Short mmCIF file of the C-alpha atoms (twelve columns), coordinates in Angstrom:
data_MODEL
# 
_entry.id   MODEL 
# 
loop_
_atom_site.group_PDB 
_atom_site.id 
_atom_site.type_symbol 
_atom_site.label_atom_id 
_atom_site.label_alt_id 
_atom_site.label_comp_id 
_atom_site.label_asym_id 
_atom_site.label_seq_id 
_atom_site.Cartn_x 
_atom_site.Cartn_y 
_atom_site.Cartn_z 
_atom_site.pdbx_PDB_model_num 
ATOM 1   C CA . UNK A 1   0.000   0.000   0.000   1 
ATOM 2   C CA . UNK A 2   2.847   2.383   0.807   1 
ATOM 3   C CA . UNK A 3   4.611   1.778   -2.532  1 
ATOM 4   C CA . UNK A 4   1.318   2.248   -4.362  1 
ATOM 5   C CA . UNK A 5   0.679   5.547   -2.594  1 
ATOM 6   C CA . UNK A 6   4.138   6.774   -3.664  1 
ATOM 7   C CA . UNK A 7   3.445   5.878   -7.292  1 
ATOM 8   C CA . UNK A 8   0.053   7.611   -7.200  1 
ATOM 9   C CA . UNK A 9   1.228   10.745  -5.345  1 
ATOM 10  C CA . UNK A 10  2.180   12.748  -8.484  1 
ATOM 11  C CA . UNK A 11  -1.176  11.953  -10.128 1 
ATOM 12  C CA . UNK A 12  -3.082  12.897  -6.991  1 
ATOM 13  C CA . UNK A 13  -1.162  16.193  -6.768  1 
ATOM 14  C CA . UNK A 14  -2.021  17.376  -10.288 1 
ATOM 15  C CA . UNK A 15  -5.427  18.771  -9.383  1 
ATOM 16  C CA . UNK A 16  -8.287  18.668  -6.905  1 
ATOM 17  C CA . UNK A 17  -9.512  15.086  -6.640  1 
ATOM 18  C CA . UNK A 18  -13.129 14.485  -7.525  1 
ATOM 19  C CA . UNK A 19  -12.986 10.833  -6.552  1 
ATOM 20  C CA . UNK A 20  -10.167 8.588   -5.363  1 
ATOM 21  C CA . UNK A 21  -11.105 4.945   -5.031  1 
ATOM 22  C CA . UNK A 22  -7.597  3.505   -5.185  1 
ATOM 23  C CA . UNK A 23  -6.972  1.309   -2.165  1 
ATOM 24  C CA . UNK A 24  -6.057  -2.287  -1.366  1 
ATOM 25  C CA . UNK A 25  -8.982  -4.591  -2.080  1 
ATOM 26  C CA . UNK A 26  -9.886  -8.214  -1.924  1 
ATOM 27  C CA . UNK A 27  -10.019 -10.131 -5.188  1 
ATOM 28  C CA . UNK A 28  -13.700 -10.682 -4.400  1 
ATOM 29  C CA . UNK A 29  -14.215 -6.925  -4.834  1 
ATOM 30  C CA . UNK A 30  -12.483 -6.357  -8.191  1 
ATOM 31  C CA . UNK A 31  -15.865 -6.143  -9.906  1 
ATOM 32  C CA . UNK A 32  -16.243 -2.772  -8.177  1 
ATOM 33  C CA . UNK A 33  -13.311 -1.186  -10.010 1 
ATOM 34  C CA . UNK A 34  -15.568 0.302   -12.694 1 
ATOM 35  C CA . UNK A 35  -18.437 0.720   -10.222 1 
ATOM 36  C CA . UNK A 36  -20.703 -1.382  -12.419 1 
ATOM 37  C CA . UNK A 37  -24.227 -1.805  -11.059 1 
ATOM 38  C CA . UNK A 38  -24.744 -5.087  -9.182  1 
ATOM 39  C CA . UNK A 39  -27.909 -5.860  -11.184 1 
ATOM 40  C CA . UNK A 40  -28.548 -6.052  -14.951 1 
ATOM 41  C CA . UNK A 41  -28.740 -2.605  -16.510 1 
ATOM 42  C CA . UNK A 42  -29.508 -1.412  -20.069 1 
ATOM 43  C CA . UNK A 43  -25.972 -0.479  -21.056 1 
ATOM 44  C CA . UNK A 44  -24.421 -0.608  -24.498 1 
ATOM 45  C CA . UNK A 45  -20.677 -0.963  -24.765 1 
ATOM 46  C CA . UNK A 46  -18.061 -1.533  -27.410 1 
ATOM 47  C CA . UNK A 47  -14.317 -1.444  -27.590 1 
ATOM 48  C CA . UNK A 48  -11.343 -1.865  -29.862 1 
ATOM 49  C CA . UNK A 49  -7.617  -2.056  -29.516 1 
ATOM 50  C CA . UNK A 50  -5.752  1.005   -30.747 1 
ATOM 51  C CA . UNK A 51  -2.384  0.704   -32.496 1 
ATOM 52  C CA . UNK A 52  -1.391  4.204   -31.403 1 
ATOM 53  C CA . UNK A 53  -2.395  7.083   -29.201 1 
ATOM 54  C CA . UNK A 54  -1.105  10.027  -31.183 1 
ATOM 55  C CA . UNK A 55  -2.270  13.638  -31.400 1 
ATOM 56  C CA . UNK A 56  -4.299  12.609  -34.468 1 
ATOM 57  C CA . UNK A 57  -5.951  9.773   -32.522 1 
ATOM 58  C CA . UNK A 58  -6.917  12.093  -29.693 1 
ATOM 59  C CA . UNK A 59  -8.152  14.814  -32.070 1 
ATOM 60  C CA . UNK A 60  -10.363 12.337  -33.946 1 
ATOM 61  C CA . UNK A 61  -11.833 11.087  -30.680 1 
ATOM 62  C CA . UNK A 62  -12.437 14.576  -29.278 1 
ATOM 63  C CA . UNK A 63  -14.253 15.662  -32.461 1 
ATOM 64  C CA . UNK A 64  -16.995 13.147  -31.635 1 
ATOM 65  C CA . UNK A 65  -16.769 12.703  -27.873 1 
ATOM 66  C CA . UNK A 66  -15.105 15.850  -26.611 1 
ATOM 67  C CA . UNK A 67  -16.434 18.983  -24.949 1 
ATOM 68  C CA . UNK A 68  -19.403 20.563  -26.696 1 
ATOM 69  C CA . UNK A 69  -20.273 17.508  -28.796 1 
ATOM 70  C CA . UNK A 70  -23.416 16.378  -26.925 1 
ATOM 71  C CA . UNK A 71  -22.028 12.848  -27.134 1 
ATOM 72  C CA . UNK A 72  -24.377 10.430  -25.308 1 
ATOM 73  C CA . UNK A 73  -21.527 8.048   -24.420 1 
ATOM 74  C CA . UNK A 74  -21.099 8.127   -20.642 1 
ATOM 75  C CA . UNK A 75  -17.609 6.661   -20.552 1 
ATOM 76  C CA . UNK A 76  -14.840 7.030   -23.084 1 
ATOM 77  C CA . UNK A 77  -11.850 5.204   -21.667 1 
ATOM 78  C CA . UNK A 78  -8.413  4.558   -23.102 1 
ATOM 79  C CA . UNK A 79  -6.379  1.958   -21.235 1 
ATOM 80  C CA . UNK A 80  -2.630  1.574   -21.558 1 
ATOM 81  C CA . UNK A 81  -1.783  -2.098  -21.991 1 
ATOM 82  C CA . UNK A 82  1.557   -3.880  -22.122 1 
ATOM 83  C CA . UNK A 83  3.601   -4.747  -19.057 1 
ATOM 84  C CA . UNK A 84  2.605   -7.975  -17.343 1 
ATOM 85  C CA . UNK A 85  -0.521  -8.212  -19.525 1 
ATOM 86  C CA . UNK A 86  1.699   -8.632  -22.598 1 
ATOM 87  C CA . UNK A 87  3.629   -11.552 -21.116 1 
ATOM 88  C CA . UNK A 88  1.984   -14.896 -21.661 1 
ATOM 89  C CA . UNK A 89  2.639   -18.018 -19.685 1 
ATOM 90  C CA . UNK A 90  4.441   -21.109 -20.888 1 
ATOM 91  C CA . UNK A 91  1.272   -22.891 -22.002 1 
ATOM 92  C CA . UNK A 92  -1.408  -22.111 -24.532 1 
ATOM 93  C CA . UNK A 93  -3.999  -19.526 -23.594 1 
ATOM 94  C CA . UNK A 94  -6.699  -17.482 -25.293 1 
ATOM 95  C CA . UNK A 95  -6.031  -14.076 -23.722 1 
ATOM 96  C CA . UNK A 96  -6.757  -11.563 -26.443 1 
ATOM 97  C CA . UNK A 97  -4.727  -8.472  -27.196 1 
ATOM 98  C CA . UNK A 98  -1.429  -9.298  -25.539 1 
ATOM 99  C CA . UNK A 99  0.453   -7.399  -28.251 1 
ATOM 100 C CA . UNK A 100 -1.871  -4.397  -28.357 1 
ATOM 101 C CA . UNK A 101 -0.684  -1.113  -26.817 1 
ATOM 102 C CA . UNK A 102 -4.052  0.553   -26.029 1 
ATOM 103 C CA . UNK A 103 -7.713  -0.325  -25.504 1 
ATOM 104 C CA . UNK A 104 -10.597 2.037   -26.294 1 
ATOM 105 C CA . UNK A 105 -13.765 1.384   -24.294 1 
ATOM 106 C CA . UNK A 106 -17.120 3.112   -24.920 1 
ATOM 107 C CA . UNK A 107 -20.080 2.708   -22.546 1 
ATOM 108 C CA . UNK A 108 -23.496 4.333   -22.529 1 
ATOM 109 C CA . UNK A 109 -26.916 3.951   -20.958 1 
ATOM 110 C CA . UNK A 110 -29.739 2.866   -23.259 1 
ATOM 111 C CA . UNK A 111 -32.327 5.073   -21.571 1 
ATOM 112 C CA . UNK A 112 -33.964 8.427   -22.293 1 
ATOM 113 C CA . UNK A 113 -33.103 11.050  -23.149 1 
ATOM 114 C CA . UNK A 114 -29.928 9.955   -24.960 1 
ATOM 115 C CA . UNK A 115 -30.558 6.227   -25.382 1 
ATOM 116 C CA . UNK A 116 -31.816 6.444   -28.953 1 
ATOM 117 C CA . UNK A 117 -28.686 8.328   -30.052 1 
ATOM 118 C CA . UNK A 118 -26.254 5.995   -28.304 1 
ATOM 119 C CA . UNK A 119 -25.848 3.175   -30.884 1 
ATOM 120 C CA . UNK A 120 -25.154 5.660   -33.674 1 
ATOM 121 C CA . UNK A 121 -22.722 7.640   -31.529 1 
ATOM 122 C CA . UNK A 122 -20.739 4.536   -30.608 1 
ATOM 123 C CA . UNK A 123 -20.706 3.404   -34.248 1 
ATOM 124 C CA . UNK A 124 -19.487 6.846   -35.369 1 
ATOM 125 C CA . UNK A 125 -16.685 6.871   -32.822 1 
ATOM 126 C CA . UNK A 126 -15.539 3.399   -33.893 1 
ATOM 127 C CA . UNK A 127 -15.537 4.496   -37.557 1 
ATOM 128 C CA . UNK A 128 -13.486 7.581   -36.656 1 
ATOM 129 C CA . UNK A 129 -11.054 5.405   -34.685 1 
ATOM 130 C CA . UNK A 130 -10.662 2.838   -37.499 1 
ATOM 131 C CA . UNK A 131 -7.463  4.422   -38.881 1 
ATOM 132 C CA . UNK A 132 -5.881  4.034   -35.443 1 
ATOM 133 C CA . UNK A 133 -7.363  0.622   -34.584 1 
ATOM 134 C CA . UNK A 134 -5.743  -2.763  -35.008 1 
ATOM 135 C CA . UNK A 135 -9.171  -4.141  -35.981 1 
ATOM 136 C CA . UNK A 136 -9.190  -6.395  -32.943 1 
ATOM 137 C CA . UNK A 137 -11.269 -6.159  -29.798 1 
ATOM 138 C CA . UNK A 138 -11.157 -7.410  -26.252 1 
ATOM 139 C CA . UNK A 139 -13.188 -10.611 -26.047 1 
ATOM 140 C CA . UNK A 140 -15.787 -9.223  -23.638 1 
ATOM 141 C CA . UNK A 141 -16.088 -5.744  -25.193 1 
ATOM 142 C CA . UNK A 142 -16.922 -6.125  -28.889 1 
ATOM 143 C CA . UNK A 143 -20.344 -4.519  -28.508 1 
ATOM 144 C CA . UNK A 144 -23.515 -5.875  -30.074 1 
ATOM 145 C CA . UNK A 145 -23.030 -9.550  -30.978 1 
ATOM 146 C CA . UNK A 146 -22.124 -9.911  -34.619 1 
ATOM 147 C CA . UNK A 147 -21.352 -12.753 -36.969 1 
ATOM 148 C CA . UNK A 148 -18.580 -15.309 -36.676 1 
ATOM 149 C CA . UNK A 149 -15.990 -13.007 -38.271 1 
ATOM 150 C CA . UNK A 150 -16.866 -10.292 -35.766 1 
ATOM 151 C CA . UNK A 151 -16.446 -12.685 -32.839 1 
ATOM 152 C CA . UNK A 152 -13.181 -14.003 -34.276 1 
ATOM 153 C CA . UNK A 153 -11.509 -10.582 -34.324 1 
ATOM 154 C CA . UNK A 154 -10.758 -10.877 -30.598 1 
ATOM 155 C CA . UNK A 155 -8.020  -13.450 -31.271 1 
ATOM 156 C CA . UNK A 156 -5.319  -14.295 -33.783 1 
ATOM 157 C CA . UNK A 157 -6.692  -16.779 -36.369 1 
ATOM 158 C CA . UNK A 158 -4.825  -19.801 -34.950 1 
ATOM 159 C CA . UNK A 159 -6.165  -19.122 -31.433 1 
ATOM 160 C CA . UNK A 160 -9.720  -18.695 -32.699 1 
ATOM 161 C CA . UNK A 161 -9.463  -21.960 -34.656 1 
ATOM 162 C CA . UNK A 162 -8.304  -23.723 -31.468 1 
ATOM 163 C CA . UNK A 163 -11.270 -22.244 -29.544 1 
ATOM 164 C CA . UNK A 164 -13.706 -23.413 -32.229 1 
ATOM 165 C CA . UNK A 165 -12.258 -26.936 -32.048 1 
ATOM 166 C CA . UNK A 166 -12.567 -26.897 -28.236 1 
ATOM 167 C CA . UNK A 167 -16.163 -25.671 -28.500 1 
ATOM 168 C CA . UNK A 168 -17.030 -28.497 -30.904 1 
ATOM 169 C CA . UNK A 169 -15.391 -31.064 -28.628 1 
ATOM 170 C CA . UNK A 170 -16.741 -29.868 -25.276 1 
ATOM 171 C CA . UNK A 171 -20.090 -28.346 -26.294 1 
ATOM 172 C CA . UNK A 172 -21.313 -30.495 -29.209 1 
ATOM 173 C CA . UNK A 173 -24.958 -29.653 -28.404 1 
ATOM 174 C CA . UNK A 174 -24.186 -25.921 -28.583 1 
ATOM 175 C CA . UNK A 175 -25.538 -25.155 -25.123 1 
ATOM 176 C CA . UNK A 176 -23.237 -22.084 -24.897 1 
ATOM 177 C CA . UNK A 177 -24.545 -20.265 -27.964 1 
ATOM 178 C CA . UNK A 178 -25.586 -16.803 -26.854 1 
ATOM 179 C CA . UNK A 179 -23.926 -13.413 -27.125 1 
ATOM 180 C CA . UNK A 180 -20.333 -13.686 -28.351 1 
ATOM 181 C CA . UNK A 181 -19.928 -17.478 -28.251 1 
ATOM 182 C CA . UNK A 182 -17.390 -18.933 -30.666 1 
ATOM 183 C CA . UNK A 183 -18.083 -21.687 -33.183 1 
ATOM 184 C CA . UNK A 184 -21.628 -20.696 -34.124 1 
ATOM 185 C CA . UNK A 185 -21.095 -21.156 -37.850 1 
ATOM 186 C CA . UNK A 186 -19.977 -24.479 -39.273 1 
ATOM 187 C CA . UNK A 187 -16.235 -24.498 -39.747 1 
ATOM 188 C CA . UNK A 188 -14.438 -26.532 -42.395 1 
ATOM 189 C CA . UNK A 189 -12.917 -29.714 -40.962 1 
# 
């Protein structure tokens, strides 16, 4: 806790804090990091990995989601990746985005007054970010469930093929078929 406080001290000193929730926590409480509601809520979210975070990237994002835009997206978050996240273990895994430098996350509430504008706003932001995107997404943040190709973009092709084979072997009756489940379209043998 002391080392963490030293690392955070310069960030905390930049300005008046509106909220500071950084503190030691139990693993059982990590779901509170984003302060997600504990019950189902009508949110829409999407995300993509960004190849770069340049002045052009930021300018493109601010044109649609910056001050004065009336953007209905409640949260526009850019996460720095790398570090320990980029290091895989010795065995096979299906962690997506290990080689990606940044993650863009967009979240909004599908409720009046801005709910009707939200899907279009998120789509517009993703189009504007396309020149800076790797075309991949974090497995649990692709947005509205799409087709097989859309689901596959969370992983390199060889990893997705391995997941499809595992799905066929362990879920031959396709019990796990909702949302962003892999292996929904017949794959060539």
